[in-house]
Each structure stands twice: as C-alpha cells, then as structure tokens.
Coordinates of C-alpha atoms in Angstrom, one line a residue:
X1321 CA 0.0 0.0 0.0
X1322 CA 1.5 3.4 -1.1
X1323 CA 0.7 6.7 1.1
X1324 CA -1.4 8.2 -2.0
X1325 CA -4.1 4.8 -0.8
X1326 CA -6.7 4.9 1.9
X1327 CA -5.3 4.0 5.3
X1328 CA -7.6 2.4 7.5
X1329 CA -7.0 3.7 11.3
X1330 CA -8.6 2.4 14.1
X1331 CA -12.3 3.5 15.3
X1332 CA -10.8 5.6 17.8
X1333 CA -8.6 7.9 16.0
X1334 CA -10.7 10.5 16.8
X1335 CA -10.3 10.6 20.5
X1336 CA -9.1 14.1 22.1
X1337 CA -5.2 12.5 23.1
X1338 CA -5.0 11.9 19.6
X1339 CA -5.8 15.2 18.2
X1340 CA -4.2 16.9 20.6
X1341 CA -1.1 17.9 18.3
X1342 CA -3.5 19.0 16.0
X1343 CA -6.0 21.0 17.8
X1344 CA -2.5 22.6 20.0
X1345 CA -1.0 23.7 16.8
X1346 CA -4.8 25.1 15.5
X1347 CA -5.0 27.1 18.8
X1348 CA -1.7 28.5 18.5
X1349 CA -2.3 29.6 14.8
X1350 CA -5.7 31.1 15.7
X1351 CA -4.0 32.9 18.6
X1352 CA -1.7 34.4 16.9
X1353 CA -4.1 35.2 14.0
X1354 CA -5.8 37.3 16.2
X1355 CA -2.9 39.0 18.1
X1356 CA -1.9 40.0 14.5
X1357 CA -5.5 41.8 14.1
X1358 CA -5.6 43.2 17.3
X1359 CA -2.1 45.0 17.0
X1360 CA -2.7 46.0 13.4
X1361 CA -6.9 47.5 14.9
X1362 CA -4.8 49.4 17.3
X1363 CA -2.6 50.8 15.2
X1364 CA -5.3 52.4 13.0
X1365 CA -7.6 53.0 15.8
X1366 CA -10.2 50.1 15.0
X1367 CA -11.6 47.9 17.8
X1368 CA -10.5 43.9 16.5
X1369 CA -13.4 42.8 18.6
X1370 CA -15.7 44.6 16.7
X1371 CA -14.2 43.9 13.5
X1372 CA -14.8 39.8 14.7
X1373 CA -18.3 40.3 15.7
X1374 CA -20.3 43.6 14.9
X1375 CA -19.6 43.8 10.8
X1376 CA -20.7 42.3 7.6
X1377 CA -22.9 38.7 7.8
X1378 CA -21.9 38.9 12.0
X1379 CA -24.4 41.7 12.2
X1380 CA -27.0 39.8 10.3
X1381 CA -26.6 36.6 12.9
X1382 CA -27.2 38.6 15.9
X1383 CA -30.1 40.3 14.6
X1384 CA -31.7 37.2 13.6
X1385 CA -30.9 36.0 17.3
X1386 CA -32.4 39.1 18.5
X1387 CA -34.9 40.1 16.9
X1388 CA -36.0 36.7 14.9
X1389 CA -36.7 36.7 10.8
X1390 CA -38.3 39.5 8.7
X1391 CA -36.2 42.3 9.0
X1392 CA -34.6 43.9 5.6
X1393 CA -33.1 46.8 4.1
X1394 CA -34.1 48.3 1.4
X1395 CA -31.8 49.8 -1.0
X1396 CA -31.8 52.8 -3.4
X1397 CA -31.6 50.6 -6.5
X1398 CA -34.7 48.5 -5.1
X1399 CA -32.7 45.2 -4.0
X1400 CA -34.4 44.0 -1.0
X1401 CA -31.8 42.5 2.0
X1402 CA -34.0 40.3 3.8
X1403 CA -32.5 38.6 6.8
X1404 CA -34.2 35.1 5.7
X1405 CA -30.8 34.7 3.6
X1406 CA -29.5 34.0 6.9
X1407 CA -30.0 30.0 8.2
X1408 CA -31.2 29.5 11.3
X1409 CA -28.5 27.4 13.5
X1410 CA -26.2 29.7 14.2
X1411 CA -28.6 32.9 15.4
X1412 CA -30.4 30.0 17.4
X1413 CA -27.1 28.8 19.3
X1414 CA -26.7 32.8 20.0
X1415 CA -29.7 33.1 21.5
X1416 CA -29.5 29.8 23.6
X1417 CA -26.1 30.9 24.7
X1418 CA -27.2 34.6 25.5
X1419 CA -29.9 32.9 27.4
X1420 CA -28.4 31.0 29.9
X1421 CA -25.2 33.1 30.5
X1422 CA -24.4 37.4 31.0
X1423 CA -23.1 37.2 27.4
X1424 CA -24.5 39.9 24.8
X1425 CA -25.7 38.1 21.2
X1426 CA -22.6 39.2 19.6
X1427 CA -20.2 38.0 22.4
X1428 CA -22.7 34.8 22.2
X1429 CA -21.3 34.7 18.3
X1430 CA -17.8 34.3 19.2
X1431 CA -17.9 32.2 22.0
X1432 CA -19.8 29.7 19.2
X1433 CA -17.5 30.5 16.2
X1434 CA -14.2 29.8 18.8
X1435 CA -16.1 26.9 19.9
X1436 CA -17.2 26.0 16.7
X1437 CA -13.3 26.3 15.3
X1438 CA -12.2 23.6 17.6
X1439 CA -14.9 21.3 17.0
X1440 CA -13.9 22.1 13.1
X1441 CA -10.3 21.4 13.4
X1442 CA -10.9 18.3 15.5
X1443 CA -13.5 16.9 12.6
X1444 CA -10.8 17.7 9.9
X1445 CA -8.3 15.9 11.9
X1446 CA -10.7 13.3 12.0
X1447 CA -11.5 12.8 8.4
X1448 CA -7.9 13.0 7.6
X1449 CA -6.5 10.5 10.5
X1450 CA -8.7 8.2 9.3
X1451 CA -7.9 8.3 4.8
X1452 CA -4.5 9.1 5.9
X1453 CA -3.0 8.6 9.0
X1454 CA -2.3 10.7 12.1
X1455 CA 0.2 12.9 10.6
X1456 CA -1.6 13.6 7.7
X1457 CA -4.3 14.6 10.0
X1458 CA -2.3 17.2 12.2
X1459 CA -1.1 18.6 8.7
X1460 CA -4.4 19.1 7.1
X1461 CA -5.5 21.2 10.1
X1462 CA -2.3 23.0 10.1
X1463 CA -3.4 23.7 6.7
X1464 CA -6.2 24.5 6.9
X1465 CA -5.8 26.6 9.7
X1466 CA -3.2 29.1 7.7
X1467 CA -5.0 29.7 5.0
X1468 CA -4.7 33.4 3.8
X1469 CA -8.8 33.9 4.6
X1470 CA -8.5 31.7 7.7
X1471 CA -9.2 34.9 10.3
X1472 CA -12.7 34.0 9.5
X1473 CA -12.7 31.0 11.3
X1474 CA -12.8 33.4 14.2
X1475 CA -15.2 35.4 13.9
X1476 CA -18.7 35.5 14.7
X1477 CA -19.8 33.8 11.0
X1478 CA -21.0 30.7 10.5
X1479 CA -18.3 29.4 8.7
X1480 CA -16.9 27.1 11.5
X1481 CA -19.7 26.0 12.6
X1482 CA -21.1 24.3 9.1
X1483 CA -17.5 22.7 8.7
X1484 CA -17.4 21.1 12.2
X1485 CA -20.9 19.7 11.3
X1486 CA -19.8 19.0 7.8
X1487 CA -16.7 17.4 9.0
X1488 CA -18.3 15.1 11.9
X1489 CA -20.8 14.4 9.5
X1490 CA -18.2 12.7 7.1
X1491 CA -16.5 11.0 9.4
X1492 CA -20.0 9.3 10.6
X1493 CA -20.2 8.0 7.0
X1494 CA -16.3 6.8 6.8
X1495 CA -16.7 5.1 10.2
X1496 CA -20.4 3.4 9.2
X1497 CA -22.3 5.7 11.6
X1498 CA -24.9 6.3 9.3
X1499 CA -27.9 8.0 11.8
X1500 CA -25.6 10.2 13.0
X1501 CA -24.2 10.8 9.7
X1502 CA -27.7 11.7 8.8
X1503 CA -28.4 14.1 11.9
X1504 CA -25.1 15.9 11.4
X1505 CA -25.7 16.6 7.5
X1506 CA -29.5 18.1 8.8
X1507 CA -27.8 20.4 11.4
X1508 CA -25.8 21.3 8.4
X1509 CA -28.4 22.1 6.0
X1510 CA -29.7 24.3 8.7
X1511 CA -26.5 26.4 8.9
X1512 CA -25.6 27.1 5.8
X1513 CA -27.3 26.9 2.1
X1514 CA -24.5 24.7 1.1
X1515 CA -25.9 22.1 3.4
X1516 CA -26.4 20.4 0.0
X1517 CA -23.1 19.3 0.0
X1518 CA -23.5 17.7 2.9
X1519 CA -26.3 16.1 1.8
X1520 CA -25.2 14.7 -1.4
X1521 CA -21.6 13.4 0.3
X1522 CA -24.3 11.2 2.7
X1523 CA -26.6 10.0 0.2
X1524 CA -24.1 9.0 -2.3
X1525 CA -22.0 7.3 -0.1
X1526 CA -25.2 5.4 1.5
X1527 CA -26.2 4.5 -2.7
X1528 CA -22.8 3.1 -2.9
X1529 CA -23.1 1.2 -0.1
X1530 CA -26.2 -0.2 -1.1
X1531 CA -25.2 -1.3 -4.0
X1532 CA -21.9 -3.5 -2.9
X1533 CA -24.1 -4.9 -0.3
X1534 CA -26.5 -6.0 -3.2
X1535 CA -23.4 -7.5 -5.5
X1536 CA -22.2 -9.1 -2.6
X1537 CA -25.7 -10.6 -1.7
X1538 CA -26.1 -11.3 -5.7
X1539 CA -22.9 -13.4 -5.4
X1540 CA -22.6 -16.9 -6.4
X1541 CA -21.8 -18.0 -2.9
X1542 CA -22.1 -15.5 -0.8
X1543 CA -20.8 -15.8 3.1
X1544 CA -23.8 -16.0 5.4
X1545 CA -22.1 -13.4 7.7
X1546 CA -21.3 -11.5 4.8
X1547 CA -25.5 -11.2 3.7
X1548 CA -26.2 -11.2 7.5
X1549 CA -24.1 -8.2 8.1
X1550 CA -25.4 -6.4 4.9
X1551 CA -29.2 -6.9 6.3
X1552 CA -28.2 -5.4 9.6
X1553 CA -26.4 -2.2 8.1
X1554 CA -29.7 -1.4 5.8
X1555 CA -32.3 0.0 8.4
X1556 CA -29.8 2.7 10.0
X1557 CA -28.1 3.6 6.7
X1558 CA -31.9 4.1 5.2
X1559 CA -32.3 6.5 8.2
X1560 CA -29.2 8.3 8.1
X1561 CA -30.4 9.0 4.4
X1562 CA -33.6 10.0 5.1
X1563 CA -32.7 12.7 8.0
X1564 CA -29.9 14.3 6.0
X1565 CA -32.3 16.7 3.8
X1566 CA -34.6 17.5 6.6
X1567 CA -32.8 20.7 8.1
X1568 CA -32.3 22.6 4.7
X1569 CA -35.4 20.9 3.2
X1570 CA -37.3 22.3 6.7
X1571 CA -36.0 26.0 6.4
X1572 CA -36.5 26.3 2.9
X1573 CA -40.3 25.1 3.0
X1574 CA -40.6 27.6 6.0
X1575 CA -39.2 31.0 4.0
X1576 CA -41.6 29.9 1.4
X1577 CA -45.0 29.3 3.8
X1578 CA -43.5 32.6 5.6
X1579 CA -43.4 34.5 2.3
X1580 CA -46.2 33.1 1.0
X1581 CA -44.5 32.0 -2.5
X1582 CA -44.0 28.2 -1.9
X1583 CA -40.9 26.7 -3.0
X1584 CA -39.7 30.0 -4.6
X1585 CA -39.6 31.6 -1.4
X1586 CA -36.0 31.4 -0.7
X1587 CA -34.7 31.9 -4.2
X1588 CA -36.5 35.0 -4.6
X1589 CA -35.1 36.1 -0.6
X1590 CA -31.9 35.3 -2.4
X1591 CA -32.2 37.0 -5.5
X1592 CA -33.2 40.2 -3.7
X1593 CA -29.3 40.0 -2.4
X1594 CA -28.9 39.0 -6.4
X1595 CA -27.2 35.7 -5.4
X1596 CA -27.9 32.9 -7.3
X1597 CA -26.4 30.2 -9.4
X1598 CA -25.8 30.4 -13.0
X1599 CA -23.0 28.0 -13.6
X1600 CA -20.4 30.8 -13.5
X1601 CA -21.4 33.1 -15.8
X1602 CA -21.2 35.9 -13.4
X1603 CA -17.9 35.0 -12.2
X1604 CA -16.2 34.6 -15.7
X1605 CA -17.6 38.1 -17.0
X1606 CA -16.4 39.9 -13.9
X1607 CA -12.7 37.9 -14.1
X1608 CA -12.8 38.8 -18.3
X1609 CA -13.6 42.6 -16.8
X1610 CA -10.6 43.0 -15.1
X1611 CA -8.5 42.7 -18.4
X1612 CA -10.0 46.0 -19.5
X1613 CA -6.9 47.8 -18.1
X1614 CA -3.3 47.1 -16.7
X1615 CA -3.4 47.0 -13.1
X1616 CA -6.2 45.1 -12.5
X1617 CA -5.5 42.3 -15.8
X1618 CA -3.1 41.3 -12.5
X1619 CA -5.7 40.1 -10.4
X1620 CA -8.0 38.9 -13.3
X1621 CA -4.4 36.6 -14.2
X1622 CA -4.4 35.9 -9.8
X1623 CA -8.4 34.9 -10.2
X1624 CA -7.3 32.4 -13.3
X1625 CA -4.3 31.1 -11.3
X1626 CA -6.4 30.2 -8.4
X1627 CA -9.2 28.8 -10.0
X1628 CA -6.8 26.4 -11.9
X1629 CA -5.5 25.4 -8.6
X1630 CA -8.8 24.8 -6.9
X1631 CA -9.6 22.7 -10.2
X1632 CA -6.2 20.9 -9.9
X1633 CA -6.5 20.2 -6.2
X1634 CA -9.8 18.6 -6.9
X1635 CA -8.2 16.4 -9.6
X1636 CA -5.5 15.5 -7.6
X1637 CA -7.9 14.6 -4.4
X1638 CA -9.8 12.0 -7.2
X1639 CA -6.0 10.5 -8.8
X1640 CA -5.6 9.7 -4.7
X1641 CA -8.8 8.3 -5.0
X1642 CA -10.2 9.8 -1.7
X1643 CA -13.3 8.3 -0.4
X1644 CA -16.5 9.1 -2.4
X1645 CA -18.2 10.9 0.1
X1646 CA -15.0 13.8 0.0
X1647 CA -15.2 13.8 -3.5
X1648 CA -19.1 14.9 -3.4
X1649 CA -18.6 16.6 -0.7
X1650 CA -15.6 19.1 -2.2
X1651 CA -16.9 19.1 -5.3
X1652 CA -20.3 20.5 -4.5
X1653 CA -18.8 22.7 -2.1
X1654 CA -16.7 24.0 -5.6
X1655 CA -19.4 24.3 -7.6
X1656 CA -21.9 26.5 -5.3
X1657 CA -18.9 28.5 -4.5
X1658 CA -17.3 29.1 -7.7
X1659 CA -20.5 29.5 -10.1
X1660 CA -22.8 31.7 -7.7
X1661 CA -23.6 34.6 -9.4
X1662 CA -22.9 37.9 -6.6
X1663 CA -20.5 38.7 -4.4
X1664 CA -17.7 38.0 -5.9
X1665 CA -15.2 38.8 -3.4
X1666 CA -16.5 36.5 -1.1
X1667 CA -15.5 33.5 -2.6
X1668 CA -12.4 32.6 -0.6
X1669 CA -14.0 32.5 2.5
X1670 CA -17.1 30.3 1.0
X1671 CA -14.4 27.8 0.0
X1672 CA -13.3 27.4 3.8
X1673 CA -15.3 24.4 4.1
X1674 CA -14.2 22.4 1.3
X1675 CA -11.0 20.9 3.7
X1676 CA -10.6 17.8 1.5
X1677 CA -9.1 19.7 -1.1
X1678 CA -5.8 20.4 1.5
X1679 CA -5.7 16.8 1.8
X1680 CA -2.9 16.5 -1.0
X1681 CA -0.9 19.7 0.5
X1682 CA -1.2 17.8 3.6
X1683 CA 0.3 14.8 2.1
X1684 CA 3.0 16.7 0.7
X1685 CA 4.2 18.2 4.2
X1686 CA 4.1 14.5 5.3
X1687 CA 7.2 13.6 3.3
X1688 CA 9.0 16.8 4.5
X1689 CA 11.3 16.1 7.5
X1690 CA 9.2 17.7 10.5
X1691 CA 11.7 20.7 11.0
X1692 CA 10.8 21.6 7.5
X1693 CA 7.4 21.4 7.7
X1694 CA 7.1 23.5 10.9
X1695 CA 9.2 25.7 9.1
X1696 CA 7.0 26.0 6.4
X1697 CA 4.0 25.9 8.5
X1698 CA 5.3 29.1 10.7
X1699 CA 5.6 31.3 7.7
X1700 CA 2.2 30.8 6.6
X1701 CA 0.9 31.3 9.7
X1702 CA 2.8 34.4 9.7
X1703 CA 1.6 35.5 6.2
X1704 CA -2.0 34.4 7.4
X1705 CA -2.0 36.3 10.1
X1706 CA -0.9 39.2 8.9
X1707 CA -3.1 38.8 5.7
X1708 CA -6.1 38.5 8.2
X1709 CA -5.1 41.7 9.6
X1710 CA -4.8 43.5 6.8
X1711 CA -8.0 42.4 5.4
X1712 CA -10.5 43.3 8.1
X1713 CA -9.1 46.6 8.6
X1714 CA -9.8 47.2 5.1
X1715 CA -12.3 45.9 2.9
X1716 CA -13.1 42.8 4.7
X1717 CA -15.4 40.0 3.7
X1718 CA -19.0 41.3 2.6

C-alpha cells in the first residue's frame, strides 16, 4: 500500500489524546491570527473585537438572534436585503447561549465560532487521520488553519460552525455511523445553504453502499455473515439517508410558507441579495472585466491562477482516490462557491469548508522532514495572520 491509498486507522482515531497535536498547533495559529488583528486595529484605531463580531454577515446573525426573521433593508436601486438569507442554527445557538449566560448576542457569536473552530479542526483531523493517517491529519489542520482567509474562522460567522458539522458528519459516513451521519448533515443544512453538499456526500456514499451490499448478496456464494451483516447495516443507513435533507429541506419550506410563494420563497429572498447560481457566468464576466486595463488584468491573471489550482487540487484529491463521500462533498462545495452569481469577493472564505481539497498539501508536508514542515507551517501562519489583519481593517469580507 502506497501513502497516496486509503489508510484504515482504528475506530478511535478520533479521540481528544490523539488530536491533541493538531488541535494545539490550530490554537496556536488562531492565537496568533488574532494577536496579528488586534495590533494592526490598534494601530489604525479600530476595535479587532468589533471587527470579529459587529460587521458584515456577524451583524446579520445577531439580529436574527435578537430580533427573529423578517427584518430587511431596502436599497436605493430597489434590491431587498431580507435577513431570511441567513440560516437558522447559528442565530439559534446565540440566543440559547445569550440565554443562559451574561453574554450579549454578539459576544454569544464568538464564543460559538471559537467553539465551533475547535470542534472544526478536531472533525478535519478526524477525516484526515482516518484516509490518511495521524500525521496527515495534524497537517491538514495546520493547513487548513493558515490559510490566507483563515481569520474567519474566528469570527462571529457561520463558517466554523457548518465545517465542524460537515466534517463530523463525514466522518460518521467513513466510520459506518450512518444515523448520525444523517443528523449531522441536517444540522448542516440548517446552517448554511451549502448544506447540500453535505447532503449529497451522505446519500451518495449510502447509494454506494447499497449497492456493494447488493453485489455481494447477488454473489454466487455468498458468506452467510457477509448477507447477514449487509441486512443489519440497511435500516440505520436508510435512516441516516432519510434525515440528511430534513434541516435545509425544513428551512427552505418555511421561507416559502413565511413569504407566501412556496418553494420559490427562498430563491426569490436570495435574488433580492442578487445571489444565485448560473453555472459561473457571473464570475467569468467579472474575471474577463478585469483585463480591461493594466493593473487590475493582474488580479483577473491571480483569479485564473487560483481557480486552476482549486480545479487541480480537486483532480488530484480524485488520482488519490479519496473516499466518495470527500469527493461529493468538495466538489459540490466547488461548484456553489465558484459559479454563484454575486459577491464575488467573497469567494475565498465560501471555500473554507471544502477541507478535502488540503488533503494532497497535507500529504506533501508528510514527506518533508518535520523541522521543514514547521518551518513552512510558521511562515504561513505568519503570512495568514498578517493577511487577516490587513484584510479586516480594510475591505473585509461582505
């Protein structure tokens, strides 16, 4: 077996003692992330605290946790911002929290997203640890803890939280926990709208697994254990499936009995933000727009670069013929991201969950002596956090 194949660990590689190097080196990354942004905020007289909590989608979340759903903001060109863009789990988990403790909503919102980061890390680790091996696993989170947008993992968004759900929910599936494979992909669904992803990853692995278990029941001679085994596996697997949709299936059906336009509810909510999904037209006219003049043909040529890499990633991730479920999984996650049709420069960050795709750079720190790839990891922290800092105290994510 070559270290490109699946490694099969033992059930409890996911156990905190054995993600502790992992989740040590994600704290310590995080931390310094955010001493970066908090010196930086100081120097241009900018709270970092509010800059993690009070701006952009944040503000959304705690107003939703406040105040519940059907407030929006009109603009001057008629677009309608509706807050029912915003799924439910997060703003619920801030009000819960804010509930039961002295915390305000927005201080509620971090205390999830850091909470949320952890769990996140740990379910990468997870995932990884159990394709790859243990130090495979402790690099993917390394990974995936520097990258350039990775500040966003701590802040009040709901980006952690929808890849700790995402992640666990994997996992399930790799480890033949279907039910709670199935309630971990609805949680997702409610978090974010590319719950779907989740979703798919679960019902395509639980298709596959149907069908093996029907080849090997088909079988000439098939082991009685064998057929036994299958029979036993069918009932929670059929359950795992069936709970998966329910959370983004449930919220969607609800913004459409709350508007009163029935399955079109959410899509128009959406389109009043002019988001939607037109297989990347959008995306390719605004990268061709940047080659109108000099300065900014450089970042159409960056946009190009780093598509191609996402793309290449992704074929790489299927040559090392990761599980079925990751390859859904990222590639959904891809797809939504890359060919929604608004907001362009949020991109980056909606590509936070899509982990598998760091599996190969993972991988490739593997085979580097471990002084080189703490060297390596320790500049791109440094470059993250720095990045991080930079970006929030300017135009930050929208």
């Amino acid at each position: 077996m070559t270290d490109l194949e699946t490694r099969v660990t033992p059930p409890g590689s996911a156990t905190p003692r054995r993600a502790a190097p992992a989740l040590l080196g994600y704290a310590a990354v995080r931390a310094l992330g955010l001493l970066a942004l908090v010196l930086w905020s100081a120097a241009r007289d900018k709270s970092a605290y509010t800059l993690l909590t009070a701006r952009w989608d944040a503000l959304w979340y705690t107003r939703v946790a406040e105040l519940g759903y059907g407030y929006e903001v009109r603009l001057p060109n008629g677009d309608v911002h509706s807050n029912l863009a915003f799924f439910p789990l997060l703003p619920w988990l801030e009000r819960l929290l804010h509930a039961v403790t002295p915390l305000s909503y927005a201080d509620a919102g971090f205390v999830v997203s850091l909470l949320a980061s952890l769990a996140a890390a740990w379910g990468v680790f997870a995932v990884a640890d159990r394709v790859y091996g243990r130090r495979a696993g402790v690099c993917a989170v390394l990974v995936w803890a520097v990258l350039p947008v990775g500040i966003v993992q701590s802040m009040a968004y709901s980006e952690s939280l929808f890849t700790a759900l995402a992640a666990w929910s994997l996992y399930a599936v790799l480890t033949g926990r279907w039910v709670t494979a199935g309630a971990l992909a609805s949680l997702a669904g409610l978090t974010r709208p590319v719950g779907l992803a989740v979703v798919a990853a679960v019902w395509a692995a639980g298709v596959a697994s149907f069908v093996r278990d029907r080849k090997a029941q088909t079988a000439d001679t098939p082991p009685r254990r064998e057929v036994r085994a299958a029979g036993a596996r069918v009932a929670p697997r059929a359950l795992g499936m069936l709970l998966a949709p329910l959370g983004a299936a449930g919220y969607v059906l609800w913004v459409g009995h709350h508007t009163g336009k029935g399955l079109l509810g959410y899509l128009d909510v959406q389109a009043g933000w002019r988001n939607g999904f037109d297989g990347g037209y959008a995306f390719a006219r605004f990268v061709a727009e940047k080659f109108t003049s000099f300065p900014s043909a450089l970042a159409g040529l960056g946009l190009i670069v780093g598509v191609a890499l996402l793309v290449w990633l992704y074929v790489v991730c299927v040559r090392q013929r990761q599980p079925l479920e990751l390859l859904v999984y990222t590639g959904v996650v891809l797809a939504l991201a890359l060919c929604a049709s608004s907001y362009f420069g949020s991109k980056p960050r909606l590509l936070l969950p899509a982990f598998p795709l760091l599996l190969p750079l993972a991988l490739a720190l593997t085979r580097l002596r471990t002084s080189r790839s703490a060297l390596v990891v320790g500049c791109l922290a440094v470059a993250s956090a720095g990045y991080g800092a930079w970006w929030l105290n300017g135009s930050g994510p929208p």
